[in-house]
């Protein structure tokens, strides 16, 4: 009874409906967890703002075992349809705000009137883009300040110059992509060594319209209607130089949603990632976590590691429900 949320074209989720497992987040970790959970015959719902997580910020995936070279969007579609094939429901357009235990069951609420119950929860919300926190950044967001070269790069086609900030894979991949759209790319990095894979570093160094601005930090972003220049300070000489640019792409990594995790009562590590054990259990019994939001395997964030964590979290949720006697297999779920 009550509000039925729209889910794709065909399915819906009823307000107050009870699931065995609700997975928050639909990146590789969440969708892999969903596929495994549904294969354990658990009534499974994935709820998320969008589908794909950080895969939406990349072009090609070349290192997912068995698939060779695949476009990121194709891989996302495969993850989703694989989970749905085993009857997991995937609901998008919802931001989950609260998860609380009420009478031994979790109540999960969020935007669009989302309000369901779950016997176990898997959190797979990934992480958020890190901000530079300099003057002009917030003011010009969407007016020349972007956090995703792959998403917004094409909008700058034919422009004179842009800046990219960062020294990791995202920044270098972004700089390479943008160098095909604009006249000149300034790649601004706070050190003189790149964290990115040598494969990207080599290509960037060979690209004639990418200028490296090393040992340097952006101090402020300026403009009128849109971004016109960035003020960059060399950390060694102290010299400040203005660079004329039409846009700035800030690709300096990701941060966990520490405040939200703490509000939910989840224990986090010193960086703010959800603490998990090797079975992806959090400090709250019945809540598991997987993927980039966790303290596991930091420094090696890959699609395959996220998917692996999702699989383990689903297995742990299944064991938890079985041990607690909360698991009643619904064999009809698998009839195809
Ligand atoms: P990252 O690897 O964490 O690199 C962030 C970069 O930004 C670092 O170079 C860091 O500098 C710099 N940085 C951090 N905070 C800064 C600040 N406040 N001011 C200025 N610079 C700052 O992040 P990422 O490049 O977004 O990559 C995230 C993960 O996704 C990585 O595991 C990466 O391998 C993966 N990824 C893979 C691909 C691919 O394989 N195609 C593409 C994109 C991303 P320092 O080096 O000095 O710390």
Short mmCIF file of C-alpha atoms and ligand atoms in Angstrom, two decimals:
data_model
loop_
_atom_site.label_atom_id
_atom_site.label_comp_id
_atom_site.label_asym_id
_atom_site.label_seq_id
_atom_site.Cartn_x
_atom_site.Cartn_y
_atom_site.Cartn_z
CA UNK A 1 0.00 0.00 0.00
CA UNK A 2 1.01 3.64 -0.24
CA UNK A 3 3.45 5.33 -2.58
CA UNK A 4 4.96 3.17 -5.29
CA UNK A 5 8.28 4.50 -6.46
CA UNK A 6 8.94 4.23 -10.17
CA UNK A 7 11.68 1.77 -10.97
CA UNK A 8 12.71 1.76 -14.58
CA UNK A 9 9.68 1.20 -16.78
CA UNK A 10 8.20 -1.91 -15.26
CA UNK A 11 8.90 -2.45 -11.62
CA UNK A 12 8.12 -0.62 -8.41
CA UNK A 13 8.98 -0.68 -4.76
CA UNK A 14 6.22 -0.24 -2.22
CA UNK A 15 6.67 2.07 0.74
CA UNK A 16 7.36 -0.08 3.79
CA UNK A 17 8.24 -3.14 1.68
CA UNK A 18 10.64 -5.55 3.40
CA UNK A 19 13.73 -6.93 1.66
CA UNK A 20 16.23 -9.50 2.84
CA UNK A 21 19.06 -7.26 1.68
CA UNK A 22 19.08 -3.62 0.66
CA UNK A 23 22.25 -2.45 -1.05
CA UNK A 24 22.93 1.27 -1.06
CA UNK A 25 24.97 2.24 -4.13
CA UNK A 26 25.02 0.87 -7.67
CA UNK A 27 28.65 0.93 -8.73
CA UNK A 28 30.63 -2.27 -9.35
CA UNK A 29 30.62 -3.14 -5.62
CA UNK A 30 26.87 -2.64 -5.17
CA UNK A 31 25.83 -4.38 -8.39
CA UNK A 32 28.16 -7.31 -7.77
CA UNK A 33 26.75 -7.61 -4.23
CA UNK A 34 23.25 -7.55 -5.75
CA UNK A 35 24.01 -10.32 -8.21
CA UNK A 36 25.47 -12.55 -5.49
CA UNK A 37 22.75 -11.73 -2.98
CA UNK A 38 20.00 -12.53 -5.49
CA UNK A 39 21.76 -15.77 -6.41
CA UNK A 40 21.58 -16.70 -2.72
CA UNK A 41 17.82 -16.33 -3.26
CA UNK A 42 17.67 -13.30 -1.00
CA UNK A 43 15.05 -10.70 -1.87
CA UNK A 44 17.39 -7.95 -2.96
CA UNK A 45 17.02 -4.25 -3.68
CA UNK A 46 19.74 -1.89 -4.88
CA UNK A 47 18.99 1.77 -4.27
CA UNK A 48 21.15 4.53 -5.64
CA UNK A 49 21.21 7.97 -7.17
CA UNK A 50 22.59 6.60 -10.41
CA UNK A 51 24.04 3.42 -11.84
CA UNK A 52 27.74 2.90 -12.47
CA UNK A 53 29.50 4.89 -9.73
CA UNK A 54 33.01 5.87 -10.71
CA UNK A 55 32.78 3.84 -13.90
CA UNK A 56 30.76 6.79 -15.19
CA UNK A 57 33.93 8.86 -14.93
CA UNK A 58 35.99 6.68 -17.19
CA UNK A 59 35.99 5.80 -20.86
CA UNK A 60 37.45 2.40 -21.43
CA UNK A 61 38.14 -0.48 -19.09
CA UNK A 62 41.00 -2.73 -20.13
CA UNK A 63 41.73 -4.59 -16.92
CA UNK A 64 38.55 -6.42 -15.96
CA UNK A 65 39.55 -10.07 -16.26
CA UNK A 66 37.98 -11.96 -19.09
CA UNK A 67 36.51 -8.98 -20.90
CA UNK A 68 39.53 -7.56 -22.69
CA UNK A 69 38.76 -4.00 -23.71
CA UNK A 70 35.22 -2.81 -22.98
CA UNK A 71 33.61 0.63 -22.79
CA UNK A 72 32.82 1.63 -19.22
CA UNK A 73 29.16 2.19 -20.09
CA UNK A 74 28.89 -1.32 -21.55
CA UNK A 75 30.45 -2.77 -18.43
CA UNK A 76 27.96 -0.88 -16.23
CA UNK A 77 25.08 -2.18 -18.35
CA UNK A 78 26.41 -5.73 -17.99
CA UNK A 79 26.78 -5.44 -14.21
CA UNK A 80 23.20 -4.18 -13.95
CA UNK A 81 21.58 -6.70 -16.26
CA UNK A 82 23.50 -9.54 -14.59
CA UNK A 83 22.05 -8.56 -11.20
CA UNK A 84 18.57 -8.14 -12.66
CA UNK A 85 18.81 -11.51 -14.39
CA UNK A 86 18.77 -13.06 -10.90
CA UNK A 87 15.81 -10.87 -9.90
CA UNK A 88 17.58 -8.17 -7.93
CA UNK A 89 15.69 -4.87 -8.22
CA UNK A 90 17.63 -1.74 -9.07
CA UNK A 91 16.03 1.54 -8.06
CA UNK A 92 17.72 4.79 -9.10
CA UNK A 93 17.09 8.49 -8.52
CA UNK A 94 17.05 8.09 -4.73
CA UNK A 95 19.52 9.48 -2.21
CA UNK A 96 19.41 7.41 0.97
CA UNK A 97 19.58 9.63 4.03
CA UNK A 98 19.02 7.35 7.02
CA UNK A 99 19.42 3.72 8.08
CA UNK A 100 18.23 2.85 11.57
CA UNK A 101 17.35 -0.32 13.39
CA UNK A 102 13.72 -0.46 14.51
CA UNK A 103 12.40 -3.59 16.25
CA UNK A 104 15.26 -5.74 14.98
CA UNK A 105 14.93 -4.67 11.35
CA UNK A 106 16.58 -1.83 9.46
CA UNK A 107 14.42 1.01 8.20
CA UNK A 108 15.99 2.84 5.27
CA UNK A 109 14.70 6.22 4.20
CA UNK A 110 15.68 8.74 1.55
CA UNK A 111 14.58 11.19 -1.10
CA UNK A 112 11.44 10.73 -3.26
CA UNK A 113 9.59 9.28 -0.26
CA UNK A 114 11.85 6.24 -0.22
CA UNK A 115 11.06 4.17 2.87
CA UNK A 116 11.75 0.41 2.99
CA UNK A 117 12.83 -2.24 5.49
CA UNK A 118 15.77 -4.62 5.29
CA UNK A 119 16.99 -7.54 7.35
CA UNK A 120 20.55 -6.77 6.26
CA UNK A 121 22.16 -3.78 4.59
CA UNK A 122 25.22 -3.47 2.35
CA UNK A 123 26.68 0.00 1.97
CA UNK A 124 28.51 0.48 -1.31
CA UNK A 125 28.29 4.22 -1.85
CA UNK A 126 31.83 4.79 -3.14
CA UNK A 127 33.41 8.13 -2.40
CA UNK A 128 33.02 11.78 -3.35
CA UNK A 129 35.27 13.97 -5.47
CA UNK A 130 37.86 15.86 -3.46
CA UNK A 131 37.70 19.64 -3.67
CA UNK A 132 40.64 22.04 -3.88
CA UNK A 133 38.95 24.42 -1.45
CA UNK A 134 40.35 27.59 -3.02
CA UNK A 135 38.62 30.92 -3.71
CA UNK A 136 36.55 30.82 -6.90
CA UNK A 137 36.11 27.04 -6.93
CA UNK A 138 32.57 26.98 -5.63
CA UNK A 139 31.59 30.22 -7.36
CA UNK A 140 32.56 28.93 -10.82
CA UNK A 141 31.39 25.35 -10.44
CA UNK A 142 29.56 24.52 -13.67
CA UNK A 143 30.87 27.76 -15.21
CA UNK A 144 34.33 26.50 -16.03
CA UNK A 145 35.13 24.49 -12.91
CA UNK A 146 34.60 20.78 -13.49
CA UNK A 147 35.52 17.59 -11.63
CA UNK A 148 35.24 15.24 -14.60
CA UNK A 149 37.17 15.66 -17.85
CA UNK A 150 35.45 12.70 -19.42
CA UNK A 151 31.97 14.05 -18.67
CA UNK A 152 32.54 17.74 -19.42
CA UNK A 153 35.59 17.74 -21.73
CA UNK A 154 33.57 17.75 -24.97
CA UNK A 155 31.92 21.03 -23.89
CA UNK A 156 35.32 22.72 -24.26
CA UNK A 157 35.90 21.61 -27.85
CA UNK A 158 37.62 24.36 -29.84
CA UNK A 159 38.58 26.43 -26.76
CA UNK A 160 42.03 27.93 -26.37
CA UNK A 161 43.26 26.43 -23.13
CA UNK A 162 42.25 24.62 -19.97
CA UNK A 163 43.98 23.57 -16.76
CA UNK A 164 43.89 20.11 -15.22
CA UNK A 165 44.91 19.67 -11.58
CA UNK A 166 46.30 16.43 -10.15
CA UNK A 167 48.96 13.82 -10.69
CA UNK A 168 46.97 10.57 -10.63
CA UNK A 169 45.40 8.46 -13.37
CA UNK A 170 42.28 10.65 -13.54
CA UNK A 171 44.23 13.87 -14.11
CA UNK A 172 46.55 12.41 -16.71
CA UNK A 173 43.80 10.55 -18.52
CA UNK A 174 41.81 13.79 -18.45
CA UNK A 175 44.70 15.89 -19.76
CA UNK A 176 45.21 13.47 -22.65
CA UNK A 177 41.54 13.54 -23.53
CA UNK A 178 41.32 17.34 -23.30
CA UNK A 179 44.44 17.82 -25.42
CA UNK A 180 42.36 16.48 -28.30
CA UNK A 181 39.66 19.12 -27.78
CA UNK A 182 41.52 22.32 -26.88
CA UNK A 183 44.59 24.21 -28.07
CA UNK A 184 46.57 23.83 -24.86
CA UNK A 185 46.35 21.97 -21.58
CA UNK A 186 48.21 23.04 -18.44
CA UNK A 187 48.68 20.04 -16.18
CA UNK A 188 49.21 21.43 -12.69
CA UNK A 189 50.60 19.07 -10.08
CA UNK A 190 51.83 19.78 -6.56
CA UNK A 191 54.92 17.54 -6.91
CA UNK A 192 57.35 16.69 -9.71
CA UNK A 193 56.52 12.98 -9.67
CA UNK A 194 53.29 11.52 -10.90
CA UNK A 195 51.24 8.96 -9.07
CA UNK A 196 49.61 7.95 -12.39
CA UNK A 197 50.51 4.76 -14.23
CA UNK A 198 53.70 5.06 -16.32
CA UNK A 199 51.57 4.35 -19.38
CA UNK A 200 49.77 7.69 -18.92
CA UNK A 201 52.90 9.60 -17.89
CA UNK A 202 54.69 8.56 -21.06
CA UNK A 203 51.83 9.68 -23.27
CA UNK A 204 51.43 13.00 -21.47
CA UNK A 205 55.12 13.80 -21.79
CA UNK A 206 54.98 13.06 -25.51
CA UNK A 207 51.93 15.28 -26.18
CA UNK A 208 53.12 18.63 -27.52
CA UNK A 209 50.11 20.69 -26.39
CA UNK A 210 50.26 19.58 -22.74
CA UNK A 211 52.43 21.87 -20.59
CA UNK A 212 53.49 20.48 -17.23
CA UNK A 213 53.26 22.96 -14.36
CA UNK A 214 54.98 21.02 -11.59
CA UNK A 215 55.62 21.67 -7.90
CA UNK A 216 52.71 24.07 -8.16
CA UNK A 217 49.37 24.64 -6.54
CA UNK A 218 46.30 26.58 -7.61
CA UNK A 219 45.72 29.47 -5.24
CA UNK A 220 42.59 30.94 -6.74
CA UNK A 221 40.26 30.72 -9.72
CA UNK A 222 39.17 33.99 -11.30
CA UNK A 223 36.83 35.22 -14.02
CA UNK A 224 33.66 37.18 -14.61
CA UNK A 225 30.78 35.14 -16.06
CA UNK A 226 32.96 32.07 -16.48
CA UNK A 227 36.50 31.06 -15.55
CA UNK A 228 39.15 33.23 -17.21
CA UNK A 229 42.34 32.47 -15.29
CA UNK A 230 43.89 30.52 -12.47
CA UNK A 231 46.58 31.85 -10.17
CA UNK A 232 49.25 29.26 -9.63
CA UNK A 233 52.01 29.34 -7.02
CA UNK A 234 55.29 27.52 -7.48
CA UNK A 235 55.96 25.81 -4.14
CA UNK A 236 59.73 25.97 -4.54
CA UNK A 237 60.28 29.52 -5.82
CA UNK A 238 57.14 31.03 -4.29
CA UNK A 239 56.45 32.72 -7.64
CA UNK A 240 52.81 33.31 -8.54
CA UNK A 241 51.75 33.20 -12.18
CA UNK A 242 48.35 33.76 -13.80
CA UNK A 243 47.41 31.22 -16.46
CA UNK A 244 44.70 32.22 -18.93
CA UNK A 245 42.27 29.33 -19.21
CA UNK A 246 38.68 28.72 -20.29
CA UNK A 247 38.18 26.06 -17.67
CA UNK A 248 39.77 24.08 -14.89
CA UNK A 249 39.36 20.34 -14.33
CA UNK A 250 40.02 19.34 -10.74
CA UNK A 251 40.94 15.65 -10.72
CA UNK A 252 42.56 15.23 -7.32
CA UNK A 253 41.00 12.03 -6.11
CA UNK A 254 38.15 11.12 -3.85
CA UNK A 255 37.08 11.42 -0.23
CA UNK A 256 34.82 9.19 1.87
CA UNK A 257 31.45 10.46 3.14
CA UNK A 258 32.77 10.49 6.67
CA UNK A 259 30.08 12.65 8.26
CA UNK A 260 27.26 10.51 6.93
CA UNK A 261 28.92 7.28 8.03
CA UNK A 262 29.46 8.67 11.52
CA UNK A 263 25.86 9.85 11.67
CA UNK A 264 24.74 6.29 10.92
CA UNK A 265 26.91 5.04 13.79
CA UNK A 266 29.45 3.32 11.54
CA UNK A 267 33.00 3.18 12.79
CA UNK A 268 35.46 4.82 10.38
CA UNK A 269 39.26 4.76 10.10
CA UNK A 270 41.48 7.82 10.51
CA UNK A 271 40.75 8.88 6.91
CA UNK A 272 36.99 8.46 7.24
CA UNK A 273 36.51 5.14 5.42
CA UNK A 274 34.11 2.58 6.93
CA UNK A 275 36.07 0.06 8.96
CA UNK A 276 35.43 -3.48 7.76
CA UNK A 277 36.93 -6.84 8.62
CA UNK A 278 37.98 -9.36 5.97
CA UNK A 279 34.33 -10.42 5.60
CA UNK A 280 33.17 -6.87 4.97
CA UNK A 281 31.43 -6.68 8.34
CA UNK A 282 31.11 -3.25 9.91
CA UNK A 283 30.82 -2.50 13.63
CA UNK A 284 27.01 -2.67 13.31
CA UNK A 285 25.68 -6.22 13.22
CA UNK A 286 23.70 -6.73 10.01
CA UNK A 287 25.36 -3.85 8.13
CA UNK A 288 28.11 -4.74 5.69
CA UNK A 289 30.13 -2.47 3.39
CA UNK A 290 31.95 -2.94 0.09
CA UNK A 291 34.04 -1.02 -2.41
CA UNK A 292 35.64 2.41 -2.24
CA UNK A 293 33.71 3.51 0.88
CA UNK A 294 35.55 0.92 2.97
CA UNK A 295 38.91 0.80 4.67
CA UNK A 296 39.87 -2.31 2.67
CA UNK A 297 42.55 -2.38 -0.02
CA UNK A 298 43.11 1.37 0.00
CA UNK A 299 45.62 2.27 -2.69
CA UNK A 300 44.36 -0.36 -5.09
CA UNK A 301 40.88 0.72 -6.11
CA UNK A 302 39.91 -1.26 -9.18
CA UNK A 303 36.65 -2.44 -10.70
CA UNK A 304 37.65 -6.00 -9.97
CA UNK A 305 38.50 -5.29 -6.33
CA UNK A 306 35.19 -3.45 -5.83
CA UNK A 307 33.29 -6.33 -7.41
CA UNK A 308 35.15 -8.81 -5.22
CA UNK A 309 34.26 -6.87 -2.08
CA UNK A 310 30.62 -6.79 -3.18
CA UNK A 311 30.60 -10.57 -3.60
CA UNK A 312 32.10 -11.09 -0.13
CA UNK A 313 29.66 -8.65 1.48
CA UNK A 314 26.71 -10.51 -0.09
CA UNK A 315 28.08 -13.83 1.15
CA UNK A 316 28.45 -12.41 4.65
CA UNK A 317 24.92 -10.99 4.56
CA UNK A 318 23.65 -14.41 3.50
CA UNK A 319 25.53 -16.11 6.37
CA UNK A 320 24.29 -13.52 8.83
CA UNK A 321 20.66 -14.00 7.78
CA UNK A 322 21.01 -17.79 7.85
CA UNK A 323 22.59 -17.79 11.31
CA UNK A 324 19.90 -15.48 12.65
CA UNK A 325 17.14 -17.59 11.13
CA UNK A 326 16.04 -14.61 9.06
CA UNK A 327 16.47 -16.33 5.72
CA UNK A 328 13.49 -17.92 4.02
CA UNK A 329 14.42 -18.95 0.50
CA UNK A 330 11.93 -17.87 -2.11
CA UNK A 331 12.57 -20.40 -4.79
CA UNK A 332 10.19 -18.72 -7.20
CA UNK A 333 12.61 -15.78 -7.38
CA UNK A 334 14.81 -17.78 -9.70
CA UNK A 335 12.16 -18.99 -12.11
CA UNK A 336 13.05 -17.56 -15.47
P1 LIG B 1 44.48 9.62 -6.87
O1 LIG B 1 45.14 8.43 -7.47
O2 LIG B 1 44.17 9.64 -5.43
O3 LIG B 1 45.39 10.88 -7.23
C1 LIG B 1 45.05 12.15 -6.77
C2 LIG B 1 46.09 13.13 -7.25
O4 LIG B 1 45.68 14.43 -6.86
C3 LIG B 1 47.47 12.87 -6.67
O5 LIG B 1 48.44 13.09 -7.65
C4 LIG B 1 47.56 13.90 -5.54
O6 LIG B 1 48.86 14.40 -5.37
C5 LIG B 1 46.70 15.02 -6.05
N1 LIG B 1 46.05 15.75 -4.95
C6 LIG B 1 45.34 15.24 -3.91
N2 LIG B 1 44.86 16.22 -3.13
C7 LIG B 1 45.30 17.37 -3.68
C8 LIG B 1 45.14 18.73 -3.33
N3 LIG B 1 44.41 19.10 -2.26
N4 LIG B 1 45.72 19.66 -4.11
C9 LIG B 1 46.43 19.31 -5.21
N5 LIG B 1 46.63 18.03 -5.60
C10 LIG B 1 46.06 17.08 -4.84
O7 LIG B 1 43.07 9.94 -7.60
P2 LIG B 1 42.59 9.62 -9.10
O8 LIG B 1 43.61 9.98 -10.09
O9 LIG B 1 41.23 10.24 -9.20
O10 LIG B 1 42.42 8.04 -9.12
C11 LIG B 1 41.58 7.40 -8.16
C12 LIG B 1 41.64 5.88 -8.40
O11 LIG B 1 41.02 5.56 -9.64
C13 LIG B 1 43.08 5.36 -8.50
O12 LIG B 1 43.12 4.10 -7.90
C14 LIG B 1 43.31 5.25 -9.98
O13 LIG B 1 44.26 4.28 -10.32
C15 LIG B 1 41.93 4.88 -10.48
N6 LIG B 1 41.77 5.34 -11.87
C16 LIG B 1 42.18 4.49 -12.84
C17 LIG B 1 42.08 4.88 -14.17
C18 LIG B 1 42.53 3.95 -15.23
O14 LIG B 1 43.23 2.98 -14.91
N7 LIG B 1 42.16 4.19 -16.47
C19 LIG B 1 41.57 6.14 -14.52
C20 LIG B 1 41.18 6.99 -13.48
C21 LIG B 1 41.30 6.58 -12.17
P3 LIG B 1 50.04 13.51 -4.72
O15 LIG B 1 50.44 12.57 -5.82
O16 LIG B 1 51.06 14.50 -4.35
O17 LIG B 1 49.42 12.82 -3.55
#
